[in-house]
Amino acid sequence: MLKPLATATRDLASLDGLWLFALDTKLGPEPWRAPLDTHLEAAVPASYNDLFADREIHDHVGLVWYQRTVRVPRGWADQRIVLRFDAATHAAAVYVDDVVVAEHDGGYTPFEADLTDVVAAGTEFRLTVAVDNRLTNVTIPPGKLAIGADGKEHQSYFHDFYNYAGLARSVWLYSTPRTHLTDVTVTTDVDGGTGLVAYCLTASEPAPASVRLLDEAGITVASCDGHSGTLRVDDAVLWRPGAAYLYRLEIEIHDGWHTVDKYELPVGIRTVAVEGDQFLINGEPFYFTGFGKHEDSAVRGKGHDNAYLVHDFRLLDWTGANSFRTSHYPYAEEVLEYADRHGIVVIDETAAVGLNLAVEAGLTGQPPRPTFSPDTINDRTQAAHAQHLRELIDRDKNHPSVVMWCVANEPSSNEEGAREYFEPLIDLTRELDPTRPVTMTTVIFATCETDRTADLVDVISLNRYYGWYVATGDLETAEKLLEADLRGWMTKYGKPIMMSEYGADTIPGLHSVTSTPWTEEFQADFLAMNHRVFDRIPSFVGEHVWNFADFGTGPAIHRVDGNKKGVFTRDRKPKAAAFALRERWKELRGRKPGTQTVQEPVLTAPIA
């Protein structure tokens, strides 16, 4: 699905702003047929949960309704008119006046409705959206619904971040010509000093096409006619971590001698591969330094915010990070575009978190249920998971910053049924994109002896918390356990290994001379212990700390005002560990391949 752009042949109008808002429990039947009977307004983009000083809204389970009036620009006559939602968490139905025009399941990928035959240029229409936050055993991510003693539905879920919901990303109205480009796929390679840019176009109907590739100075370096081909770029400047270089692919669809549609796509020429126990970018070993993150901030919840986008990337730069994982769902496309422009490497993850009912048992004290069974994670869940992968790869396939797909986070890969569930999904991922490696983060219950899926992936990504959840506070024991664990994976599989999560909850301002858990000193010592082990493992290719910043969670006795494993607070103030990481990652640049940056971080003082 092409990201909507304003070009010489396309127009784009933002529908962000304040929309009427109401819970379904406050409205009558078929609320889309009239103006919503509500005095509430909600910001778009934003999660709705924390916008209001209202416990009922914050904890609501079920449908909520958004509504606004939209005027179609009068100059869009004879154009195709499209309504696009960058995301709606987790499912949505969209109405234009009294007509349902779109339905979508999946809270983090875009969907569209063609309104060409529904609305007219220069007129207004009533746009109403029902958004459903409910999660079940057949949704991605999964959850469980139950009727409480109050007679209301209650939601539980198996992931450790708050179930923020609503229209958390932008909404657009855009136009295209009737004959238009519908998709473009770009893959790149390098032949000596020559860059190879293979492209494949699809259009709404048969029509001639041409492309040309421009460098950053606007000079055409290659061109081609046809819907597919390979552009050769002599002396190509490669897209590199820390040194982004983007060419611009200009695409034209023709009707006779006339250009009927134009579209532009940034292109970074680079290669990604796994060879033996190394991860290679442009044929050179790369070592990941960075974080698992979340789209999370006060008031906005998971609402995309460009100010936080810029600030968070500057903090990544300040720490010396060169990468991050989109835990545990696809982030807003603006995030990947920014990473493309600034040379930050991304592991792109689908929303398959919580496919592990052993975690549910541990958190609730209930008897464990089998994760994979007809009554739990089943064929319908797998089908939903496959659709999430299709939509993720369809959206993000052309981003040079994306170097690896992560199929799931911490599934029960040691349980019976795991291989049958995941092998078709990993095969599908490779079929959809054979150019990028595939990984899946491994929960601590799955060891190198019990895991049933590690041979299927290219990179072994481990989430390990020795010294926190295991051997709590005993870093000497934790160090031995961690090293034995990593060496077991290295010996058995001979693949690249990275730590996709490691961290310790930390209360900012809590200190102790004895490095006690929850203190800032312990967090720094915990990370240092992990780093000593990492440096002793020859096949180790990266370290992603959990987490970049503290984030909101659901109610639980082991959480106080959210998860505190961030090296920054939720409002982005540094803990002591942030300075320790900055020192390590600066030092790593001189001895680890792939950790060099073009220039020293711009920020040289503590960030508040």
Coordinates of C-alpha atoms in Angstrom, one line a residue:
M1 CA 0.0 0.0 0.0
L2 CA 1.5 3.3 -1.1
K3 CA 1.9 6.0 1.5
P4 CA -0.3 9.0 0.3
L5 CA 1.7 11.9 -1.0
A6 CA 1.1 15.3 -2.5
T7 CA 2.6 15.2 -6.0
A8 CA 2.1 16.9 -9.3
T9 CA -0.9 14.6 -9.9
R10 CA -2.1 13.8 -6.3
D11 CA -3.5 16.0 -3.5
L12 CA -3.5 15.3 0.2
A13 CA -5.6 16.7 3.0
S14 CA -5.1 15.9 6.7
L15 CA -8.2 15.0 8.8
D16 CA -6.2 15.3 12.1
G17 CA -7.7 17.4 14.8
L18 CA -10.6 17.3 17.3
W19 CA -13.3 14.7 16.5
L20 CA -16.6 14.1 18.4
F21 CA -16.2 11.1 20.7
A22 CA -18.4 8.8 22.7
L23 CA -18.5 5.4 24.3
D24 CA -20.9 2.9 22.7
T25 CA -22.7 2.6 26.1
K26 CA -23.7 6.3 25.9
L27 CA -25.3 6.1 22.4
G28 CA -28.4 4.6 20.9
P29 CA -28.5 2.0 18.1
E30 CA -26.9 2.9 14.7
P31 CA -25.1 6.1 15.9
W32 CA -23.5 6.7 12.5
R33 CA -26.8 7.7 11.0
A34 CA -26.8 11.1 12.8
P35 CA -24.5 13.5 14.6
L36 CA -23.1 11.9 17.7
D37 CA -25.1 12.8 20.8
T38 CA -22.0 13.8 22.9
H39 CA -20.3 16.8 24.2
L40 CA -16.9 15.1 24.2
E41 CA -14.1 15.7 21.7
A42 CA -11.0 13.6 21.3
A43 CA -7.7 14.5 19.7
V44 CA -6.6 12.6 16.6
P45 CA -4.0 11.2 16.5
A46 CA -4.0 10.0 20.1
S47 CA -5.1 7.1 22.2
Y48 CA -8.4 8.1 23.9
N49 CA -7.7 6.4 27.3
D50 CA -5.8 9.2 29.1
L51 CA -7.4 12.2 27.4
F52 CA -10.2 12.5 29.8
A53 CA -10.4 12.6 33.6
D54 CA -12.8 9.7 33.5
R55 CA -12.2 6.2 34.8
E56 CA -15.1 4.8 32.7
I57 CA -13.4 6.0 29.5
H58 CA -10.0 4.9 30.6
D59 CA -11.1 1.4 31.4
H60 CA -13.7 1.0 28.7
V61 CA -13.9 -2.4 26.9
G62 CA -15.7 -2.4 23.5
L63 CA -16.6 0.1 20.9
V64 CA -15.9 3.8 20.9
W65 CA -17.2 6.2 18.3
Y66 CA -15.4 9.1 16.5
Q67 CA -17.1 11.5 14.1
R68 CA -16.4 14.6 12.2
T69 CA -17.6 16.5 9.0
V70 CA -15.3 16.3 6.0
R71 CA -15.4 18.6 3.0
V72 CA -14.0 17.2 -0.3
P73 CA -12.0 19.9 -2.1
R74 CA -13.9 21.2 -5.0
G75 CA -10.9 20.7 -7.3
W76 CA -11.0 17.0 -7.0
A77 CA -13.7 16.5 -9.7
D78 CA -12.8 13.7 -12.1
Q79 CA -10.2 12.4 -9.5
R80 CA -10.2 9.2 -7.5
I81 CA -11.0 10.1 -3.9
V82 CA -9.5 7.9 -1.1
L83 CA -9.9 7.9 2.7
R84 CA -6.9 6.5 4.6
F85 CA -6.4 5.6 8.2
D86 CA -2.8 5.1 9.3
A87 CA -4.1 2.8 12.1
A88 CA -7.1 2.1 14.3
T89 CA -6.4 0.1 17.4
H90 CA -7.5 -2.7 17.2
A91 CA -10.4 -3.0 14.8
A92 CA -12.5 -0.5 13.0
A93 CA -15.6 0.1 10.9
V94 CA -15.9 3.3 8.9
Y95 CA -19.1 5.0 7.8
V96 CA -19.6 7.8 5.2
D97 CA -23.0 9.2 6.0
D98 CA -25.1 6.0 6.3
V99 CA -22.9 3.7 4.4
V100 CA -20.1 1.4 5.7
V101 CA -17.1 1.9 3.4
A102 CA -14.3 0.0 5.2
E103 CA -13.7 -2.6 8.0
H104 CA -10.3 -3.6 9.3
D105 CA -8.7 -5.8 11.9
G106 CA -5.3 -5.1 13.2
G107 CA -4.3 -2.0 15.2
Y108 CA -1.0 -0.9 13.8
T109 CA -1.2 -1.0 10.0
P110 CA -3.0 1.3 7.5
F111 CA -6.2 0.7 5.6
E112 CA -8.2 2.6 3.0
A113 CA -11.6 3.2 1.5
D114 CA -12.2 4.3 -2.1
L115 CA -14.9 7.0 -1.9
T116 CA -14.9 7.9 -5.6
D117 CA -18.5 6.7 -6.1
V118 CA -19.6 7.7 -2.6
V119 CA -18.8 11.4 -2.3
A120 CA -18.5 14.3 -4.7
A121 CA -15.9 17.1 -5.0
G122 CA -17.0 20.3 -3.3
T123 CA -19.5 18.5 -1.0
E124 CA -19.5 17.6 2.7
F125 CA -20.0 14.2 4.3
R126 CA -20.3 12.8 7.8
L127 CA -17.4 10.5 8.7
T128 CA -18.0 8.1 11.6
V129 CA -15.6 5.5 12.9
A130 CA -16.3 2.7 15.4
V131 CA -13.0 1.5 17.0
D132 CA -13.0 -1.7 19.0
N133 CA -10.2 -2.4 21.6
R134 CA -11.2 -6.0 22.4
L135 CA -8.6 -8.8 22.2
T136 CA -9.4 -12.5 22.1
N137 CA -7.5 -15.7 21.5
V138 CA -7.9 -15.2 17.7
T139 CA -6.6 -11.6 17.5
I140 CA -3.0 -10.3 17.2
P141 CA -2.1 -9.5 19.9
P142 CA -4.2 -12.0 21.8
G143 CA -6.3 -11.5 25.0
K144 CA -9.2 -12.8 27.0
L145 CA -12.6 -11.4 27.6
A146 CA -14.8 -12.3 30.6
I147 CA -18.0 -11.0 32.1
G148 CA -17.4 -9.6 35.6
A149 CA -19.6 -9.5 38.6
D150 CA -20.8 -6.1 37.5
G151 CA -22.2 -7.7 34.3
K152 CA -19.7 -5.8 32.1
E153 CA -17.0 -7.2 29.8
H154 CA -13.5 -7.2 31.3
Q155 CA -10.4 -7.5 29.2
S156 CA -7.2 -9.2 30.2
Y157 CA -4.2 -9.5 27.9
F158 CA -0.8 -11.3 27.9
H159 CA 1.6 -8.4 27.2
D160 CA 3.2 -5.9 29.6
F161 CA 2.1 -2.6 28.1
Y162 CA -1.2 -0.8 28.4
N163 CA -3.9 -1.6 25.9
Y164 CA -4.1 1.9 24.5
A165 CA -6.7 2.2 21.8
G166 CA -8.4 4.6 19.3
L167 CA -7.2 6.6 16.4
A168 CA -3.6 6.9 17.4
R169 CA -2.2 7.8 14.0
S170 CA -3.2 10.3 11.3
V171 CA -6.3 10.2 9.0
W172 CA -6.1 11.4 5.5
L173 CA -8.2 12.2 2.5
Y174 CA -6.3 12.1 -0.8
S175 CA -6.8 12.1 -4.5
T176 CA -5.2 10.2 -7.4
P177 CA -5.9 10.2 -11.1
R178 CA -8.3 7.5 -12.2
T179 CA -5.4 5.7 -13.9
H180 CA -2.8 5.6 -11.2
L181 CA 0.2 3.7 -9.6
T182 CA -1.0 1.2 -7.0
D183 CA 2.2 -0.3 -5.7
V184 CA 6.0 -0.2 -6.1
T185 CA 8.6 -2.7 -4.8
V186 CA 12.3 -1.8 -4.7
T187 CA 15.2 -4.0 -3.9
T188 CA 18.8 -3.1 -4.0
D189 CA 22.2 -4.8 -4.5
V190 CA 25.8 -3.9 -5.1
D191 CA 28.1 -5.1 -7.9
G192 CA 31.5 -3.7 -7.1
G193 CA 31.1 0.0 -7.1
T194 CA 27.8 -0.1 -9.0
G195 CA 24.5 0.1 -7.2
L196 CA 21.6 -2.0 -8.5
V197 CA 18.1 -0.8 -8.0
A198 CA 15.5 -3.4 -9.1
Y199 CA 11.9 -2.1 -9.2
C200 CA 8.5 -3.5 -9.9
L201 CA 5.4 -1.3 -10.5
T202 CA 1.7 -2.1 -10.5
A203 CA -1.0 0.2 -11.8
S204 CA -4.7 0.4 -11.7
E205 CA -4.9 -0.6 -15.4
P206 CA -2.5 -1.3 -18.2
A207 CA -0.5 1.9 -19.1
P208 CA 3.1 2.7 -20.0
A209 CA 5.4 3.6 -17.2
S210 CA 8.9 5.1 -16.8
V211 CA 11.2 5.7 -13.9
R212 CA 14.3 7.8 -13.2
L213 CA 16.6 7.8 -10.2
L214 CA 18.0 11.1 -8.9
D215 CA 20.8 11.6 -6.4
E216 CA 20.7 14.0 -3.5
A217 CA 21.8 16.9 -5.7
G218 CA 18.8 16.3 -8.0
I219 CA 20.9 14.8 -10.9
T220 CA 19.5 11.9 -12.8
V221 CA 21.8 8.9 -12.4
A222 CA 19.7 6.2 -14.1
S223 CA 16.4 5.8 -15.9
C224 CA 14.3 3.1 -17.4
D225 CA 11.0 2.4 -19.2
G226 CA 8.5 -0.3 -18.2
H227 CA 6.8 -1.7 -15.2
S228 CA 9.9 -3.6 -14.0
G229 CA 13.6 -3.3 -14.5
T230 CA 17.0 -2.8 -12.9
L231 CA 18.7 0.6 -12.7
R232 CA 22.5 0.6 -12.6
V233 CA 24.1 3.4 -10.6
D234 CA 27.9 3.9 -11.2
D235 CA 29.9 4.9 -8.1
A236 CA 26.8 4.5 -6.0
V237 CA 26.8 6.2 -2.6
L238 CA 25.5 3.5 -0.2
W239 CA 23.0 3.9 2.6
R240 CA 25.0 3.1 5.7
P241 CA 24.2 3.0 9.5
G242 CA 25.0 6.5 10.7
A243 CA 25.4 7.8 7.2
A244 CA 22.1 7.8 5.4
Y245 CA 22.2 8.6 1.7
L246 CA 18.9 8.5 -0.2
Y247 CA 18.3 8.6 -3.9
R248 CA 14.8 9.6 -5.2
L249 CA 12.9 7.3 -7.5
E250 CA 10.5 9.3 -9.7
I251 CA 7.7 7.2 -11.2
E252 CA 5.4 8.3 -14.0
I253 CA 2.4 6.5 -15.5
H254 CA 1.6 7.6 -19.0
D255 CA -1.4 7.8 -21.3
G256 CA -0.1 8.3 -24.8
W257 CA 2.2 11.3 -24.6
H258 CA 0.7 12.6 -21.4
T259 CA 1.8 11.9 -17.8
V260 CA -1.3 10.9 -15.8
D261 CA 0.3 10.0 -12.5
K262 CA 3.5 10.8 -10.7
Y263 CA 4.9 9.3 -7.5
E264 CA 8.2 9.6 -5.6
L265 CA 10.0 7.1 -3.4
P266 CA 13.2 7.5 -1.4
V267 CA 15.7 4.7 -2.1
G268 CA 18.7 3.7 0.0
I269 CA 21.1 1.4 -1.8
R270 CA 22.4 -1.2 0.6
T271 CA 22.6 -4.9 1.2
V272 CA 21.7 -7.0 4.2
A273 CA 22.8 -10.6 4.8
V274 CA 23.6 -13.2 7.4
E275 CA 26.8 -15.2 6.8
G276 CA 27.8 -17.8 9.4
D277 CA 27.6 -16.1 12.7
Q278 CA 27.8 -12.5 11.4
F279 CA 25.2 -9.9 10.5
L280 CA 26.3 -8.0 7.4
I281 CA 25.2 -4.6 6.1
N282 CA 26.9 -3.8 2.8
G283 CA 29.1 -6.8 3.2
E284 CA 30.5 -5.5 6.5
P285 CA 29.9 -6.9 10.0
F286 CA 27.3 -4.9 11.9
Y287 CA 26.9 -4.8 15.7
F288 CA 23.5 -3.6 17.0
T289 CA 23.5 -1.1 19.9
G290 CA 20.2 0.4 21.0
F291 CA 16.9 -0.4 22.6
G292 CA 13.5 -2.0 22.5
K293 CA 11.2 1.0 22.5
H294 CA 7.5 1.7 22.7
E295 CA 5.2 4.3 21.2
D296 CA 4.2 5.6 24.6
S297 CA 3.9 9.0 26.3
A298 CA 1.8 10.7 28.9
V299 CA -1.7 11.8 27.8
R300 CA -1.2 10.7 24.2
G301 CA -0.7 7.0 25.0
K302 CA 0.3 5.5 21.7
G303 CA -0.6 8.6 19.7
H304 CA 2.1 9.6 17.2
D305 CA 3.8 12.9 18.0
N306 CA 6.5 14.5 15.8
A307 CA 8.0 16.3 18.8
Y308 CA 8.6 13.1 20.6
L309 CA 9.8 11.5 17.4
V310 CA 12.6 14.1 17.0
H311 CA 13.5 14.2 20.7
D312 CA 13.7 10.4 21.0
F313 CA 16.0 10.1 18.0
R314 CA 18.2 12.8 19.5
L315 CA 18.4 10.8 22.7
L316 CA 19.2 7.7 20.7
D317 CA 22.1 9.6 19.1
W318 CA 23.2 11.0 22.5
T319 CA 23.5 7.5 23.9
G320 CA 25.4 6.3 20.8
A321 CA 22.7 3.9 19.8
N322 CA 22.6 2.8 16.1
S323 CA 19.4 0.8 16.1
F324 CA 16.1 -0.2 17.8
R325 CA 13.4 -2.8 17.6
T326 CA 9.7 -1.7 17.0
S327 CA 8.6 -3.7 20.1
H328 CA 5.9 -4.9 20.0
Y329 CA 4.1 -3.7 16.9
P330 CA 4.8 -1.8 13.7
Y331 CA 5.4 1.9 14.6
A332 CA 4.0 4.8 12.7
E333 CA 5.5 5.1 9.2
E334 CA 6.9 8.5 10.0
V335 CA 9.3 6.8 12.4
L336 CA 10.7 4.6 9.7
E337 CA 11.0 7.5 7.3
Y338 CA 13.0 9.4 9.9
A339 CA 15.2 6.4 10.5
D340 CA 15.8 6.2 6.7
R341 CA 16.9 9.8 6.6
H342 CA 19.2 9.6 9.7
G343 CA 20.8 6.2 9.2
I344 CA 19.2 4.4 12.2
V345 CA 18.9 0.6 11.8
V346 CA 15.5 -0.9 12.5
I347 CA 14.3 -4.4 13.4
D348 CA 10.6 -4.3 12.4
E349 CA 8.3 -6.4 14.5
T350 CA 4.7 -7.4 14.0
A351 CA 2.1 -7.2 16.8
A352 CA 2.4 -10.8 17.8
V353 CA 3.2 -10.4 21.5
G354 CA 1.6 -12.5 24.2
L355 CA 1.5 -15.9 22.4
N356 CA 2.7 -17.4 25.6
L357 CA 0.2 -18.5 28.2
A358 CA 3.0 -19.6 30.6
V359 CA 3.5 -15.9 31.2
E360 CA -0.3 -15.5 31.9
A361 CA 0.0 -18.2 34.5
G362 CA 3.0 -16.6 36.1
L363 CA 1.3 -13.2 36.3
T364 CA -2.1 -14.4 37.5
G365 CA -1.3 -17.5 39.6
Q366 CA -3.8 -19.5 37.5
P367 CA -2.9 -23.0 36.4
P368 CA -1.1 -22.9 33.0
R369 CA -3.0 -23.5 29.8
P370 CA -1.5 -24.9 26.6
T371 CA -0.5 -22.0 24.4
F372 CA -1.3 -23.8 21.2
S373 CA -4.6 -25.6 21.1
P374 CA -8.1 -25.3 19.5
D375 CA -9.3 -23.3 22.5
T376 CA -6.3 -21.0 22.8
I377 CA -3.8 -20.0 20.1
N378 CA -5.2 -21.8 17.0
D379 CA -5.6 -21.8 13.3
R380 CA -7.7 -18.6 13.3
T381 CA -5.0 -16.9 15.3
Q382 CA -2.4 -18.1 12.8
A383 CA -4.4 -16.7 9.9
A384 CA -4.7 -13.3 11.7
H385 CA -1.0 -13.4 12.3
A386 CA -0.3 -14.1 8.7
Q387 CA -2.4 -11.2 7.6
H388 CA -0.5 -8.9 10.1
L389 CA 2.8 -10.1 8.4
R390 CA 1.4 -9.4 4.9
E391 CA 0.3 -5.8 5.9
L392 CA 3.6 -5.1 7.8
I393 CA 5.8 -6.2 4.9
D394 CA 3.6 -4.5 2.3
R395 CA 3.9 -1.2 4.2
D396 CA 7.6 -1.3 5.1
K397 CA 9.3 -3.3 2.4
N398 CA 10.9 -0.2 0.8
H399 CA 12.5 1.3 3.9
P400 CA 16.3 0.9 3.8
S401 CA 16.5 1.3 7.6
V402 CA 14.5 -1.9 8.0
V403 CA 17.1 -4.7 8.0
M404 CA 15.2 -7.6 9.6
W405 CA 11.7 -8.8 10.3
C406 CA 10.7 -10.0 13.8
V407 CA 7.8 -12.5 13.5
A408 CA 6.9 -12.5 17.2
N409 CA 8.0 -11.4 20.7
E410 CA 8.5 -14.1 23.4
P411 CA 6.2 -16.8 22.1
S412 CA 6.0 -20.2 23.8
S413 CA 8.5 -21.6 21.3
N414 CA 9.4 -24.4 23.7
E415 CA 5.8 -25.8 23.8
E416 CA 4.2 -28.5 21.7
G417 CA 2.6 -27.0 18.7
A418 CA 5.0 -24.1 18.4
R419 CA 6.8 -25.4 15.3
E420 CA 3.5 -26.2 13.5
Y421 CA 2.3 -22.6 14.3
F422 CA 5.5 -20.7 13.3
E423 CA 7.1 -22.6 10.5
P424 CA 4.4 -21.5 7.9
L425 CA 4.6 -17.9 9.2
I426 CA 8.4 -17.8 8.8
D427 CA 8.1 -19.3 5.4
L428 CA 5.5 -16.7 4.4
T429 CA 7.8 -13.9 5.7
R430 CA 10.6 -15.1 3.4
E431 CA 8.2 -15.6 0.5
L432 CA 7.0 -12.0 0.9
D433 CA 10.5 -10.6 1.3
P434 CA 13.5 -12.8 0.4
T435 CA 15.9 -9.9 0.9
R436 CA 15.9 -9.5 4.7
P437 CA 16.8 -11.9 7.5
V438 CA 14.1 -13.2 9.9
T439 CA 14.2 -13.4 13.6
M440 CA 11.8 -14.0 16.6
T441 CA 12.7 -13.1 20.2
T442 CA 13.0 -16.0 22.6
V443 CA 11.5 -16.0 26.0
I444 CA 13.6 -17.2 28.9
F445 CA 11.5 -20.4 29.3
A446 CA 12.8 -21.6 25.9
T447 CA 16.4 -22.8 26.2
C448 CA 18.7 -24.0 23.5
E449 CA 17.7 -27.5 24.4
T450 CA 13.9 -27.0 24.6
D451 CA 13.2 -24.4 21.8
R452 CA 11.5 -25.9 18.8
T453 CA 11.9 -23.0 16.3
A454 CA 15.4 -21.6 16.5
D455 CA 16.6 -23.5 13.4
L456 CA 14.0 -21.7 11.3
V457 CA 15.3 -18.1 11.9
D458 CA 18.5 -16.4 10.7
V459 CA 19.4 -14.5 13.9
I460 CA 18.8 -15.9 17.4
S461 CA 17.3 -13.0 19.4
L462 CA 17.2 -13.7 23.2
N463 CA 15.2 -11.9 25.9
R464 CA 17.1 -12.6 29.2
Y465 CA 16.8 -11.1 32.6
Y466 CA 19.4 -13.0 34.7
G467 CA 19.9 -10.8 37.8
W468 CA 16.3 -9.5 37.7
Y469 CA 13.6 -12.2 37.3
V470 CA 16.2 -15.0 37.8
A471 CA 18.8 -14.8 40.6
T472 CA 17.3 -11.4 41.5
G473 CA 20.0 -9.1 42.8
D474 CA 22.8 -11.7 42.6
L475 CA 24.8 -10.5 39.7
E476 CA 27.7 -12.9 40.3
T477 CA 25.3 -15.9 39.9
A478 CA 23.5 -14.1 37.0
E479 CA 26.7 -13.7 35.1
K480 CA 27.5 -17.4 35.2
L481 CA 23.9 -18.3 34.2
L482 CA 23.9 -15.8 31.3
E483 CA 27.2 -17.0 29.9
A484 CA 26.2 -20.6 30.0
D485 CA 23.0 -19.8 28.3
L486 CA 24.6 -17.9 25.5
R487 CA 27.3 -20.4 24.9
G488 CA 24.7 -23.1 24.7
W489 CA 22.9 -21.3 21.8
M490 CA 26.3 -20.5 20.1
T491 CA 27.5 -24.1 20.3
K492 CA 24.2 -25.7 19.1
Y493 CA 23.3 -23.4 16.2
G494 CA 26.4 -21.5 15.1
K495 CA 24.2 -18.5 14.2
P496 CA 24.4 -14.8 15.0
I497 CA 23.1 -14.1 18.5
M498 CA 21.9 -10.8 19.9
M499 CA 20.2 -9.8 23.1
S500 CA 16.9 -8.4 22.1
E501 CA 15.9 -7.6 25.7
Y502 CA 17.8 -7.2 29.0
G503 CA 17.1 -4.8 31.8
A504 CA 16.0 -4.1 35.4
D505 CA 13.2 -1.9 36.8
T506 CA 14.6 1.3 38.3
I507 CA 13.0 4.1 40.3
P508 CA 14.6 7.4 39.3
G509 CA 16.3 9.0 42.3
L510 CA 16.5 5.8 44.3
H511 CA 20.1 5.2 45.4
S512 CA 22.1 2.8 47.5
V513 CA 25.8 2.2 48.1
T514 CA 25.1 -1.6 48.0
S515 CA 23.6 -1.7 44.5
T516 CA 20.2 -2.8 45.6
P517 CA 17.6 -3.8 43.0
W518 CA 15.3 -0.9 41.9
T519 CA 18.2 1.6 42.5
E520 CA 19.9 3.5 39.7
E521 CA 23.2 2.0 40.7
F522 CA 21.8 -1.5 40.3
Q523 CA 20.5 -0.8 36.9
A524 CA 24.0 0.4 35.8
D525 CA 25.7 -2.6 37.4
F526 CA 23.2 -5.0 35.9
L527 CA 23.9 -3.7 32.4
A528 CA 27.6 -3.8 33.0
M529 CA 27.4 -7.5 34.0
N530 CA 25.5 -8.3 30.8
H531 CA 28.1 -6.4 28.7
R532 CA 31.0 -8.4 30.2
V533 CA 29.3 -11.6 29.1
F534 CA 28.4 -10.2 25.6
D535 CA 32.1 -9.3 25.0
R536 CA 33.1 -12.9 25.7
I537 CA 30.8 -14.5 23.1
P538 CA 32.4 -14.6 19.6
S539 CA 29.1 -14.9 17.7
F540 CA 27.4 -12.0 19.5
V541 CA 26.1 -9.3 17.1
G542 CA 24.1 -6.9 19.2
E543 CA 22.6 -5.6 22.4
H544 CA 19.1 -3.9 22.7
V545 CA 18.4 -2.8 26.2
W546 CA 14.9 -3.1 27.6
N547 CA 13.7 -0.3 27.5
F548 CA 14.4 3.0 26.0
A549 CA 12.0 4.8 28.4
D550 CA 9.5 3.9 31.1
F551 CA 6.1 3.1 29.7
G552 CA 2.5 2.6 30.8
T553 CA 1.1 -0.8 31.7
G554 CA -2.1 -2.4 32.9
P555 CA -2.8 -2.8 36.6
A556 CA -0.6 -5.3 38.3
I557 CA 1.0 -5.8 41.7
H558 CA 4.5 -6.0 40.2
R559 CA 4.1 -2.6 38.4
V560 CA 4.0 0.8 40.1
D561 CA 2.9 3.6 37.6
G562 CA 4.1 1.4 34.7
N563 CA 7.2 -0.5 33.7
K564 CA 10.3 1.2 35.0
K565 CA 13.0 -0.6 33.0
G566 CA 13.6 2.5 30.9
V567 CA 17.0 4.1 31.0
F568 CA 15.0 7.3 30.5
T569 CA 11.9 8.1 32.5
R570 CA 8.6 8.3 30.7
D571 CA 9.1 12.1 30.2
R572 CA 12.6 11.3 28.9
K573 CA 14.9 12.3 31.8
P574 CA 18.0 10.1 32.0
K575 CA 18.8 7.7 34.8
A576 CA 22.4 6.8 35.6
A577 CA 22.2 3.8 33.2
A578 CA 21.8 6.2 30.3
F579 CA 25.2 7.7 31.0
A580 CA 26.8 4.3 31.5
L581 CA 25.4 3.1 28.1
R582 CA 26.6 6.3 26.4
E583 CA 30.1 5.6 27.7
R584 CA 30.0 1.9 26.6
W585 CA 28.6 2.5 23.2
K586 CA 31.1 5.4 22.6
E587 CA 33.9 3.0 23.5
L588 CA 32.5 0.2 21.3
R589 CA 32.9 2.3 18.2
G590 CA 36.6 1.8 18.3
R591 CA 36.5 -2.0 18.7
K592 CA 33.2 -3.4 17.4
P593 CA 32.6 -3.6 13.6
G594 CA 29.5 -1.8 12.5
T595 CA 29.2 0.6 15.5
Q596 CA 31.1 3.5 14.0
T597 CA 29.1 6.8 13.5
V598 CA 29.9 9.6 11.1
Q599 CA 30.2 12.2 13.8
E600 CA 30.1 12.4 17.5
P601 CA 26.6 12.8 19.0
V602 CA 25.5 16.4 18.9
L603 CA 24.2 16.4 22.4
T604 CA 27.0 16.6 25.0
A605 CA 25.1 17.4 28.2
P606 CA 22.5 15.6 30.2
I607 CA 19.1 15.8 28.7
A608 CA 16.1 16.7 30.9

